Each structure stands twice: as C-alpha cells, then as structure tokens.
C-alpha cells in the first residue's frame, strides 16, 4: 500500500519532468538492490536450486525457440559470435534459454554415412533459382525492403569496408556490407570463403565443420557447422545449404539454413534455424587509380536468429564489427600464399569452382519478377514477435529479468515477476 501511495503521489505531479525525476529517484535504490541481489544470490546459489528445473528439462522437450537475434556476419564478416557483451552471465544465460551446467549431448558420427544419402534428396534442391533471384535483388537494392542506414566506413592499406543495417517490420535486423580487397581475384576470394578446412586457421570461432552432402553437377553443398559462443551462451550449430552462380566474372554465393531431419537436434550445441548469409563477389578497380581491375569487391547480406535479444545483438555488432573485419584480410593473404605454394586444390575449394552459369540478361529480367524470394518469406514467417524498439521500457523489464535470475529460475516465479514488470512498463507508456 505504501508503494501505491508513493506512486500515486508521483503521478499526480503536474509536470512530466517532475514525474520522471521522482520515478528515477524511486527506481535508483531498486536497481542497486537488484544488482546486489544478482551478485550475492548468484554466487551463493545452492546446488539444490536447479534440481526442479533439471527434472523438468529431462522429461520435457527442447523445442522452445527464441524470437530474438542476429549479430553474426559471415562472408566478408566471418562472425560476430566472438563478441563478449559486458553483461552479467546470469542475465545472458537466461536469454540463451539454457543453464550453464546443463549437460550436453551430441549427435552420433556413426550415422553420418547413412544420413548423406537421405540429405541428397532432402536438401540439395533447397538452394535453387529463387535464392539467386532474391540475392540479385538485394545486390541491386530492388528487393522492396526498408532503406539501409550506414554504420561504418573504414579502410586499411589492403582493404576498404562499409557497412549498413536496416530493421524490417518483421524478422531480425539485416546487415549489408561492401568490402574491397586489393590485389585479389574474385575466384580466389570465392574459394577462400568456401574452404572450411582453411577457415579454422583464421576463424577462431569455428569449432567444427563437416560436409553432409554435395552435388558434383551444381556444386551444391550441405554442411554442418558448430560455432563457439561467449561463455554465457551455449555453442550454436548450423545446417547450411550453399551454392554459387556465375554471371561473367560475378559470383552470386548463397548460404542459408536448410531443414535436416537426418541430423537430430540436441541440447548443446543449440541449433540456429534461421540463417541467411550470401554475397556477390566481383572484380573491382583498385584504389590506386590506375584503372585496372586488380581488386575484388564483396557485397554481403546477412541475418539470422541466434537466440540473442535484438537490441543487445545490434549493440554487440556495432562495438565489435571493425575488429572482426580486420582479421579477415590476413587470413585471405595467408590463403593466397598457401594456394600459390601448393599444386593440389582443397576439396571445398574444388566444389566452389563448380558454378551454375547464368546470363547477365537473365538477371536483369528478374527486375520485373513479382516473386520476392523464398528467404524473405522465411525471415517473416519465422518471427513470432515484433522487434523490441522501445528502449526506455527495458529499464523496468530488465530489472524484472535480473530479479528473476537471482531466484531459483522457476517458471512460476518468473511469470509473477515478469507480470509485475509489464504492469510497470504500462505505467511508463502512459506518461
């Protein structure tokens, strides 16, 4: 009752400035208490506190999905999974949806040969001309999406980099980047990004990569990736279908998540169901200004649902983007040297050379097509909740999340606390 009377007195003030000032004074000690509770409660949490949740997890299903995400960029940006957000691990483990001490299970390798045959019929036709059309429209900026907002424009002696972001009405944030590598051919860059064996030498977040199926005619591949995530999240696995189309010396490389019933889900690593990372690779004029096409331009488009809240993901991308991008160029130069000194071609690089050739006029005819591409539909249908753009509301809801993490993480307790948080958020929206 005392809290209600204080709130009514604050809300009764005539000026909104006075109301906000009084609310901040009221909330400040609550936040201090929450922070102390998180630190003390989490460090002294008894072992029996998780018994109920572990029993529930062992008898239940792991099909729960998060609707938030997208902060890793592949292709010209290999991944932002390496970004370590400066937040308490107890908070971010609740975003991840898994307990840090949860036991992991991994798919057996014994069924890889049998699943290969099933995947050939199940997945190799998933990456098709619709994906080429969608990527072409993205490259030409004729996909009908919202305008791109520039985030970055940086350069070094060997490369230049620009990045943009946009927030569609439904689905995770989308990223576009343009990277120009000096003294590099489109063919070498194409094989560099396709070569999973060499990727582990420059992408320290890639734990494992294996080929599940491939088509020697179209060059289509289905690969299984496991990527390392920060300590507060479980690792992620990807089932990726990929294929390359060639139009002159422009290469349209599509990589996207594909369904795969032959590879069973497991608690850890956690599967990413929505993933799109595709790029156009083509020759470009060198910044030396000599008019020679001795550089290589890479235009990347990326979005995915990784189980990280969108606003936190966007913050992580902005903070760690340039540091991650700079690591790619040394990897490309090392790859050039290794390929120059070796007469053999790695298998993944050989598959990258199998391209489906298309006519430039055919690509131009796609402008009149009314089909927007299957990946755009996948992005909108996979999102069950709208983007959370109301940042001030996070002050109250974030406190509720932190408080929930200090208690035993029971579903009933979280429901009560989150309900209180929503009520305070409604009061904030009325102000």
CSV table of C-alpha atoms in Angstrom, one decimal:
chain,number,residue,atom,x,y,z
A,1,UNK,CA,0.0,0.0,0.0
A,2,UNK,CA,2.8,2.3,0.8
A,3,UNK,CA,4.3,1.8,-2.7
A,4,UNK,CA,1.0,2.5,-4.3
A,5,UNK,CA,0.5,5.7,-2.4
A,6,UNK,CA,4.0,6.9,-3.3
A,7,UNK,CA,3.4,6.1,-7.0
A,8,UNK,CA,0.0,7.9,-7.0
A,9,UNK,CA,1.6,10.9,-5.4
A,10,UNK,CA,4.4,10.9,-8.0
A,11,UNK,CA,2.0,10.5,-10.9
A,12,UNK,CA,-0.2,13.3,-9.5
A,13,UNK,CA,2.5,15.9,-10.1
A,14,UNK,CA,1.6,18.5,-12.7
A,15,UNK,CA,4.8,18.4,-14.8
A,16,UNK,CA,6.1,15.4,-16.7
A,17,UNK,CA,9.7,16.4,-15.7
A,18,UNK,CA,8.8,16.2,-12.1
A,19,UNK,CA,7.2,12.8,-12.6
A,20,UNK,CA,10.2,11.4,-14.4
A,21,UNK,CA,12.6,12.9,-11.8
A,22,UNK,CA,10.7,11.3,-8.9
A,23,UNK,CA,10.5,8.0,-10.7
A,24,UNK,CA,14.3,7.9,-11.3
A,25,UNK,CA,14.9,8.7,-7.6
A,26,UNK,CA,12.5,5.8,-6.7
A,27,UNK,CA,14.0,3.3,-9.1
A,28,UNK,CA,17.7,4.0,-8.3
A,29,UNK,CA,17.7,2.2,-5.0
A,30,UNK,CA,15.7,-0.7,-6.5
A,31,UNK,CA,18.3,-1.1,-9.2
A,32,UNK,CA,21.1,-1.1,-6.6
A,33,UNK,CA,19.2,-3.8,-4.7
A,34,UNK,CA,18.7,-5.8,-7.8
A,35,UNK,CA,22.4,-5.7,-8.7
A,36,UNK,CA,23.5,-6.7,-5.2
A,37,UNK,CA,20.9,-9.5,-5.3
A,38,UNK,CA,22.2,-10.7,-8.6
A,39,UNK,CA,25.8,-10.8,-7.4
A,40,UNK,CA,25.2,-12.3,-4.0
A,41,UNK,CA,22.3,-14.6,-4.9
A,42,UNK,CA,24.1,-16.0,-7.9
A,43,UNK,CA,27.4,-16.6,-6.2
A,44,UNK,CA,25.7,-18.3,-3.2
A,45,UNK,CA,23.1,-20.2,-5.1
A,46,UNK,CA,22.8,-23.7,-3.6
A,47,UNK,CA,23.1,-26.8,-5.8
A,48,UNK,CA,19.5,-27.9,-5.0
A,49,UNK,CA,18.1,-24.8,-6.6
A,50,UNK,CA,18.3,-26.3,-10.1
A,51,UNK,CA,17.0,-29.7,-9.3
A,52,UNK,CA,13.4,-28.9,-10.2
A,53,UNK,CA,14.4,-27.3,-13.5
A,54,UNK,CA,16.7,-30.2,-14.4
A,55,UNK,CA,14.0,-32.7,-13.8
A,56,UNK,CA,11.6,-30.6,-15.9
A,57,UNK,CA,14.2,-30.4,-18.7
A,58,UNK,CA,14.9,-34.1,-18.6
A,59,UNK,CA,11.2,-35.0,-19.1
A,60,UNK,CA,10.3,-32.1,-21.4
A,61,UNK,CA,11.2,-31.1,-24.9
A,62,UNK,CA,14.0,-28.8,-26.1
A,63,UNK,CA,11.8,-27.4,-28.9
A,64,UNK,CA,11.4,-24.0,-27.3
A,65,UNK,CA,12.7,-21.3,-29.7
A,66,UNK,CA,13.8,-17.7,-29.1
A,67,UNK,CA,12.4,-15.0,-31.3
A,68,UNK,CA,15.3,-12.6,-30.9
A,69,UNK,CA,18.6,-12.4,-32.6
A,70,UNK,CA,21.1,-11.7,-35.4
A,71,UNK,CA,24.5,-10.4,-34.6
A,72,UNK,CA,26.9,-12.5,-36.5
A,73,UNK,CA,28.1,-11.7,-40.0
A,74,UNK,CA,29.6,-14.3,-42.3
A,75,UNK,CA,31.3,-13.9,-45.7
A,76,UNK,CA,33.2,-10.6,-45.7
A,77,UNK,CA,32.5,-10.6,-41.9
A,78,UNK,CA,33.0,-14.2,-40.7
A,79,UNK,CA,31.2,-13.9,-37.4
A,80,UNK,CA,30.3,-11.7,-34.5
A,81,UNK,CA,29.7,-14.7,-32.3
A,82,UNK,CA,33.1,-13.8,-30.7
A,83,UNK,CA,31.7,-10.6,-29.2
A,84,UNK,CA,31.7,-10.7,-25.4
A,85,UNK,CA,28.9,-8.5,-24.2
A,86,UNK,CA,29.7,-6.8,-20.9
A,87,UNK,CA,26.7,-8.1,-19.0
A,88,UNK,CA,26.3,-10.5,-16.1
A,89,UNK,CA,26.5,-14.1,-17.2
A,90,UNK,CA,23.3,-14.9,-15.3
A,91,UNK,CA,21.3,-12.4,-17.4
A,92,UNK,CA,22.6,-13.6,-20.7
A,93,UNK,CA,22.2,-17.2,-19.8
A,94,UNK,CA,18.6,-16.5,-19.4
A,95,UNK,CA,18.5,-15.1,-22.9
A,96,UNK,CA,20.2,-18.2,-24.1
A,97,UNK,CA,17.5,-20.3,-22.6
A,98,UNK,CA,19.9,-22.9,-21.1
A,99,UNK,CA,21.5,-23.3,-17.8
A,100,UNK,CA,25.3,-23.1,-17.7
A,101,UNK,CA,25.5,-26.5,-16.0
A,102,UNK,CA,23.1,-28.2,-18.4
A,103,UNK,CA,24.5,-31.5,-19.7
A,104,UNK,CA,25.2,-31.5,-23.4
A,105,UNK,CA,24.5,-34.2,-26.0
A,106,UNK,CA,26.0,-34.5,-29.4
A,107,UNK,CA,24.8,-36.4,-32.5
A,108,UNK,CA,26.5,-39.6,-33.2
A,109,UNK,CA,29.0,-39.7,-36.0
A,110,UNK,CA,28.1,-43.3,-36.8
A,111,UNK,CA,25.1,-42.3,-38.8
A,112,UNK,CA,26.8,-39.7,-41.0
A,113,UNK,CA,27.2,-42.1,-44.0
A,114,UNK,CA,23.5,-43.1,-43.9
A,115,UNK,CA,22.3,-39.5,-43.5
A,116,UNK,CA,24.4,-38.5,-46.5
A,117,UNK,CA,22.1,-40.4,-48.9
A,118,UNK,CA,19.0,-39.0,-47.3
A,119,UNK,CA,20.3,-35.5,-47.4
A,120,UNK,CA,21.0,-35.8,-51.2
A,121,UNK,CA,17.2,-36.0,-51.9
A,122,UNK,CA,16.1,-33.8,-48.9
A,123,UNK,CA,18.3,-30.8,-49.2
A,124,UNK,CA,20.3,-30.4,-52.4
A,125,UNK,CA,17.3,-29.0,-54.2
A,126,UNK,CA,16.5,-26.4,-51.5
A,127,UNK,CA,19.1,-23.9,-52.8
A,128,UNK,CA,17.6,-23.0,-56.1
A,129,UNK,CA,17.0,-20.2,-58.6
A,130,UNK,CA,14.6,-18.5,-56.2
A,131,UNK,CA,17.6,-17.8,-53.9
A,132,UNK,CA,19.6,-16.4,-56.8
A,133,UNK,CA,16.7,-14.0,-57.6
A,134,UNK,CA,16.4,-12.9,-54.0
A,135,UNK,CA,20.2,-12.3,-53.7
A,136,UNK,CA,20.3,-10.4,-57.1
A,137,UNK,CA,17.5,-8.1,-55.9
A,138,UNK,CA,19.4,-7.5,-52.7
A,139,UNK,CA,22.6,-6.6,-54.6
A,140,UNK,CA,20.7,-4.2,-56.9
A,141,UNK,CA,18.7,-2.8,-53.9
A,142,UNK,CA,15.4,-3.7,-55.6
A,143,UNK,CA,14.0,-6.2,-53.0
A,144,UNK,CA,11.4,-3.7,-51.8
A,145,UNK,CA,12.8,-3.6,-48.2
A,146,UNK,CA,13.4,-0.6,-46.0
A,147,UNK,CA,16.3,1.8,-46.6
A,148,UNK,CA,19.7,0.9,-45.4
A,149,UNK,CA,21.3,3.0,-42.6
A,150,UNK,CA,25.1,3.3,-42.9
A,151,UNK,CA,27.0,2.1,-39.8
A,152,UNK,CA,30.7,2.3,-40.7
A,153,UNK,CA,33.2,3.4,-43.3
A,154,UNK,CA,36.8,2.3,-42.6
A,155,UNK,CA,39.9,1.2,-44.6
A,156,UNK,CA,43.4,-0.1,-44.4
A,157,UNK,CA,46.2,-0.3,-46.9
A,158,UNK,CA,44.9,-3.6,-48.3
A,159,UNK,CA,41.1,-3.2,-47.9
A,160,UNK,CA,38.2,-0.8,-47.5
A,161,UNK,CA,35.0,-1.6,-45.7
A,162,UNK,CA,31.5,-0.1,-45.5
A,163,UNK,CA,28.5,-1.5,-43.5
A,164,UNK,CA,24.8,-0.8,-43.3
A,165,UNK,CA,21.9,-2.0,-41.2
A,166,UNK,CA,18.1,-2.0,-41.6
A,167,UNK,CA,15.3,-3.1,-39.3
A,168,UNK,CA,12.4,-4.8,-41.2
A,169,UNK,CA,8.9,-4.7,-39.7
A,170,UNK,CA,9.1,-8.4,-39.0
A,171,UNK,CA,12.2,-10.5,-38.6
A,172,UNK,CA,15.7,-9.9,-37.2
A,173,UNK,CA,17.9,-6.9,-38.1
A,174,UNK,CA,19.6,-7.2,-41.5
A,175,UNK,CA,23.1,-6.2,-42.4
A,176,UNK,CA,24.8,-5.3,-45.7
A,177,UNK,CA,28.5,-4.7,-46.2
A,178,UNK,CA,30.8,-3.9,-49.0
A,179,UNK,CA,34.5,-4.9,-48.8
A,180,UNK,CA,37.1,-4.3,-51.4
A,181,UNK,CA,40.3,-6.4,-51.2
A,182,UNK,CA,43.4,-5.1,-53.0
A,183,UNK,CA,45.4,-7.5,-55.2
A,184,UNK,CA,42.9,-10.3,-55.1
A,185,UNK,CA,40.9,-12.1,-57.8
A,186,UNK,CA,37.2,-13.0,-57.4
A,187,UNK,CA,38.0,-16.6,-57.9
A,188,UNK,CA,40.4,-16.7,-55.1
A,189,UNK,CA,38.1,-14.9,-52.7
A,190,UNK,CA,35.2,-17.2,-53.7
A,191,UNK,CA,37.3,-20.3,-52.8
A,192,UNK,CA,38.7,-18.6,-49.6
A,193,UNK,CA,35.2,-18.2,-48.1
A,194,UNK,CA,34.1,-21.7,-49.2
A,195,UNK,CA,37.2,-23.5,-47.9
A,196,UNK,CA,36.1,-24.9,-44.5
A,197,UNK,CA,39.4,-26.7,-43.9
A,198,UNK,CA,41.3,-23.4,-44.1
A,199,UNK,CA,38.6,-21.4,-42.3
A,200,UNK,CA,39.6,-22.9,-38.9
A,201,UNK,CA,43.0,-21.2,-39.3
A,202,UNK,CA,41.6,-17.7,-39.4
A,203,UNK,CA,38.1,-18.0,-37.9
A,204,UNK,CA,38.7,-18.9,-34.2
A,205,UNK,CA,35.0,-19.3,-33.5
A,206,UNK,CA,34.6,-22.3,-35.8
A,207,UNK,CA,34.8,-25.4,-33.7
A,208,UNK,CA,34.0,-28.0,-36.4
A,209,UNK,CA,32.8,-28.2,-40.0
A,210,UNK,CA,31.8,-31.3,-41.9
A,211,UNK,CA,30.2,-31.9,-45.3
A,212,UNK,CA,26.9,-33.8,-45.1
A,213,UNK,CA,26.0,-33.9,-48.8
A,214,UNK,CA,27.2,-32.4,-52.1
A,215,UNK,CA,26.2,-32.4,-55.8
A,216,UNK,CA,29.0,-32.7,-58.3
A,217,UNK,CA,26.8,-31.2,-61.0
A,218,UNK,CA,25.6,-28.0,-59.5
A,219,UNK,CA,28.2,-27.7,-56.7
A,220,UNK,CA,25.5,-27.5,-54.1
A,221,UNK,CA,26.8,-28.5,-50.6
A,222,UNK,CA,25.1,-29.1,-47.3
A,223,UNK,CA,27.5,-28.6,-44.4
A,224,UNK,CA,27.2,-28.8,-40.6
A,225,UNK,CA,28.9,-26.1,-38.6
A,226,UNK,CA,29.4,-25.8,-34.8
A,227,UNK,CA,30.4,-22.3,-33.7
A,228,UNK,CA,31.8,-21.2,-30.4
A,229,UNK,CA,29.8,-18.7,-28.4
A,230,UNK,CA,30.8,-16.5,-25.4
A,231,UNK,CA,30.9,-18.2,-22.1
A,232,UNK,CA,27.4,-17.2,-21.1
A,233,UNK,CA,25.8,-19.0,-24.1
A,234,UNK,CA,25.8,-22.5,-25.4
A,235,UNK,CA,27.5,-23.1,-28.7
A,236,UNK,CA,25.4,-23.0,-31.9
A,237,UNK,CA,25.1,-25.4,-34.7
A,238,UNK,CA,24.1,-24.7,-38.3
A,239,UNK,CA,22.9,-26.9,-41.1
A,240,UNK,CA,23.8,-24.8,-44.1
A,241,UNK,CA,22.9,-25.3,-47.8
A,242,UNK,CA,25.2,-23.4,-50.2
A,243,UNK,CA,25.6,-22.9,-54.0
A,244,UNK,CA,27.3,-20.5,-56.4
A,245,UNK,CA,26.0,-19.0,-59.6
A,246,UNK,CA,28.4,-17.4,-62.1
A,247,UNK,CA,27.5,-14.4,-64.4
A,248,UNK,CA,30.6,-13.4,-66.3
A,249,UNK,CA,33.1,-12.8,-63.5
A,250,UNK,CA,30.5,-12.0,-60.9
A,251,UNK,CA,29.8,-14.8,-58.5
A,252,UNK,CA,26.5,-15.0,-56.5
A,253,UNK,CA,27.2,-17.2,-53.5
A,254,UNK,CA,24.1,-18.2,-51.4
A,255,UNK,CA,24.4,-19.8,-48.0
A,256,UNK,CA,21.3,-20.3,-45.9
A,257,UNK,CA,19.9,-22.6,-43.2
A,258,UNK,CA,18.1,-25.7,-44.6
A,259,UNK,CA,15.9,-28.3,-42.8
A,260,UNK,CA,17.6,-31.5,-42.0
A,261,UNK,CA,15.7,-34.3,-40.2
A,262,UNK,CA,18.7,-36.6,-40.7
A,263,UNK,CA,20.8,-34.7,-38.1
A,264,UNK,CA,19.0,-34.9,-34.8
A,265,UNK,CA,18.7,-31.9,-32.5
A,266,UNK,CA,20.5,-31.9,-29.2
A,267,UNK,CA,20.6,-29.7,-26.1
A,268,UNK,CA,24.1,-28.5,-26.9
A,269,UNK,CA,25.0,-27.1,-29.3
A,270,UNK,CA,21.8,-25.2,-29.9
A,271,UNK,CA,20.6,-25.2,-33.5
A,272,UNK,CA,20.1,-22.0,-35.4
A,273,UNK,CA,17.0,-22.4,-37.6
A,274,UNK,CA,17.0,-19.0,-39.4
A,275,UNK,CA,20.3,-18.2,-41.1
A,276,UNK,CA,21.0,-16.2,-44.3
A,277,UNK,CA,24.4,-15.1,-45.3
A,278,UNK,CA,25.0,-14.5,-49.0
A,279,UNK,CA,27.3,-12.4,-51.1
A,280,UNK,CA,28.2,-11.2,-54.5
A,281,UNK,CA,31.9,-11.4,-55.5
A,282,UNK,CA,33.2,-9.5,-58.5
A,283,UNK,CA,36.3,-7.7,-59.8
A,284,UNK,CA,36.7,-4.0,-58.9
A,285,UNK,CA,39.0,-1.2,-59.7
A,286,UNK,CA,42.0,-0.7,-57.5
A,287,UNK,CA,42.1,2.3,-55.2
A,288,UNK,CA,45.5,3.1,-56.8
A,289,UNK,CA,43.5,4.8,-59.5
A,290,UNK,CA,45.3,3.1,-62.4
A,291,UNK,CA,42.0,1.9,-63.9
A,292,UNK,CA,43.0,-1.8,-63.5
A,293,UNK,CA,40.5,-4.4,-62.1
A,294,UNK,CA,43.1,-5.8,-59.7
A,295,UNK,CA,40.9,-5.6,-56.6
A,296,UNK,CA,37.9,-7.7,-55.5
A,297,UNK,CA,34.6,-6.4,-54.3
A,298,UNK,CA,32.5,-8.5,-51.8
A,299,UNK,CA,28.9,-7.4,-51.1
A,300,UNK,CA,27.5,-9.3,-48.2
A,301,UNK,CA,23.9,-9.7,-46.8
A,302,UNK,CA,23.4,-11.3,-43.5
A,303,UNK,CA,20.7,-12.0,-40.9
A,304,UNK,CA,20.0,-14.8,-38.5
A,305,UNK,CA,18.1,-15.8,-35.4
A,306,UNK,CA,20.7,-16.9,-32.8
A,307,UNK,CA,18.7,-16.5,-29.6
A,308,UNK,CA,20.1,-13.2,-28.5
A,309,UNK,CA,17.8,-10.1,-28.0
A,310,UNK,CA,17.9,-7.9,-31.0
A,311,UNK,CA,18.9,-4.7,-29.2
A,312,UNK,CA,21.8,-6.4,-27.4
A,313,UNK,CA,22.8,-8.0,-30.7
A,314,UNK,CA,22.9,-4.7,-32.5
A,315,UNK,CA,25.0,-3.2,-29.8
A,316,UNK,CA,27.5,-6.0,-30.0
A,317,UNK,CA,27.7,-5.7,-33.8
A,318,UNK,CA,28.4,-2.0,-33.6
A,319,UNK,CA,31.1,-2.4,-30.9
A,320,UNK,CA,32.9,-5.4,-32.4
A,321,UNK,CA,32.4,-5.1,-36.2
A,322,UNK,CA,35.6,-3.4,-37.2
A,323,UNK,CA,37.9,-5.5,-35.0
A,324,UNK,CA,36.4,-8.6,-36.5
A,325,UNK,CA,36.5,-7.4,-40.1
A,326,UNK,CA,40.3,-6.6,-39.8
A,327,UNK,CA,41.0,-10.2,-39.1
A,328,UNK,CA,39.8,-11.4,-42.4
A,329,UNK,CA,42.4,-9.8,-44.6
A,330,UNK,CA,45.4,-11.5,-43.0
A,331,UNK,CA,43.6,-14.8,-43.5
A,332,UNK,CA,43.0,-14.1,-47.2
A,333,UNK,CA,46.7,-13.2,-47.7
A,334,UNK,CA,47.8,-16.4,-46.0
A,335,UNK,CA,45.4,-18.4,-48.2
A,336,UNK,CA,46.8,-16.8,-51.3
A,337,UNK,CA,50.3,-17.8,-50.3
A,338,UNK,CA,49.3,-21.4,-49.4
A,339,UNK,CA,47.4,-21.9,-52.7
A,340,UNK,CA,50.4,-20.5,-54.6
A,341,UNK,CA,52.8,-22.9,-53.0
A,342,UNK,CA,50.6,-26.0,-53.4
A,343,UNK,CA,49.7,-27.8,-56.6
A,344,UNK,CA,46.7,-29.5,-55.0
A,345,UNK,CA,43.2,-27.9,-54.6
A,346,UNK,CA,41.4,-28.4,-51.3
A,347,UNK,CA,38.1,-30.3,-51.8
A,348,UNK,CA,35.8,-27.4,-50.6
A,349,UNK,CA,37.7,-25.0,-53.0
A,350,UNK,CA,37.2,-27.5,-55.8
A,351,UNK,CA,33.5,-27.5,-55.1
A,352,UNK,CA,33.5,-23.7,-55.1
A,353,UNK,CA,34.7,-23.9,-58.7
A,354,UNK,CA,31.5,-25.8,-59.8
A,355,UNK,CA,29.2,-23.0,-60.6
A,356,UNK,CA,25.8,-22.7,-62.3
A,357,UNK,CA,26.3,-20.3,-65.2
A,358,UNK,CA,23.6,-17.7,-65.9
A,359,UNK,CA,23.3,-14.9,-68.5
A,360,UNK,CA,23.5,-11.3,-67.4
A,361,UNK,CA,20.3,-10.6,-69.4
A,362,UNK,CA,18.5,-13.2,-67.4
A,363,UNK,CA,19.5,-11.5,-64.1
A,364,UNK,CA,18.2,-8.2,-65.5
A,365,UNK,CA,14.9,-9.8,-66.4
A,366,UNK,CA,14.4,-10.6,-62.7
A,367,UNK,CA,13.6,-6.9,-62.1
A,368,UNK,CA,10.2,-7.5,-63.5
A,369,UNK,CA,9.5,-10.6,-61.5
A,370,UNK,CA,6.9,-10.4,-58.8
A,371,UNK,CA,8.5,-13.1,-56.8
A,372,UNK,CA,10.4,-11.7,-53.8
A,373,UNK,CA,12.4,-14.9,-53.0
A,374,UNK,CA,11.9,-17.7,-50.5
A,375,UNK,CA,14.3,-16.3,-47.9
A,376,UNK,CA,12.3,-13.2,-47.4
A,377,UNK,CA,9.2,-15.3,-46.6
A,378,UNK,CA,11.3,-17.5,-44.3
A,379,UNK,CA,12.5,-14.4,-42.4
A,380,UNK,CA,9.0,-13.0,-41.9
A,381,UNK,CA,7.3,-16.4,-41.0
A,382,UNK,CA,10.0,-17.4,-38.6
A,383,UNK,CA,9.5,-14.3,-36.4
A,384,UNK,CA,6.6,-14.7,-34.0
A,385,UNK,CA,7.2,-11.4,-32.1
A,386,UNK,CA,7.8,-7.9,-33.4
A,387,UNK,CA,11.1,-6.1,-32.9
A,388,UNK,CA,11.5,-4.5,-29.5
A,389,UNK,CA,12.3,-0.9,-30.2
A,390,UNK,CA,11.1,0.7,-27.0
A,391,UNK,CA,14.3,1.1,-25.2
A,392,UNK,CA,13.1,3.0,-22.1
A,393,UNK,CA,10.8,0.1,-21.3
A,394,UNK,CA,13.9,-2.1,-20.8
A,395,UNK,CA,14.7,-0.2,-17.5
A,396,UNK,CA,11.8,-1.9,-15.8
A,397,UNK,CA,11.7,-5.1,-17.7
A,398,UNK,CA,15.4,-5.5,-17.4
A,399,UNK,CA,15.1,-5.2,-13.6
A,400,UNK,CA,12.5,-7.9,-13.7
A,401,UNK,CA,14.7,-10.2,-15.7
A,402,UNK,CA,17.7,-9.6,-13.3
A,403,UNK,CA,15.5,-10.3,-10.3
A,404,UNK,CA,14.2,-13.5,-11.8
A,405,UNK,CA,17.7,-14.7,-12.3
A,406,UNK,CA,18.5,-14.3,-8.6
A,407,UNK,CA,15.8,-16.6,-7.5
A,408,UNK,CA,15.5,-20.3,-8.4
A,409,UNK,CA,14.6,-19.7,-12.0
A,410,UNK,CA,11.3,-21.5,-11.6
A,411,UNK,CA,8.7,-20.9,-14.2
A,412,UNK,CA,6.1,-19.7,-11.7
A,413,UNK,CA,8.4,-17.2,-10.1
A,414,UNK,CA,9.5,-15.8,-13.4
A,415,UNK,CA,5.9,-15.4,-14.6
A,416,UNK,CA,5.0,-13.4,-11.5
A,417,UNK,CA,8.0,-11.1,-11.7
A,418,UNK,CA,7.6,-10.6,-15.5
A,419,UNK,CA,3.9,-9.8,-14.9
A,420,UNK,CA,4.9,-7.1,-12.4
A,421,UNK,CA,7.4,-5.7,-14.9
A,422,UNK,CA,4.8,-5.5,-17.6
A,423,UNK,CA,2.5,-3.6,-15.3
A,424,UNK,CA,5.1,-1.0,-14.5
A,425,UNK,CA,6.0,-0.8,-18.2
A,426,UNK,CA,2.4,0.1,-19.0
A,427,UNK,CA,2.5,2.9,-16.5
A,428,UNK,CA,5.7,4.2,-18.2
A,429,UNK,CA,3.9,4.2,-21.6
A,430,UNK,CA,1.1,6.3,-20.2
A,431,UNK,CA,3.5,9.1,-19.1
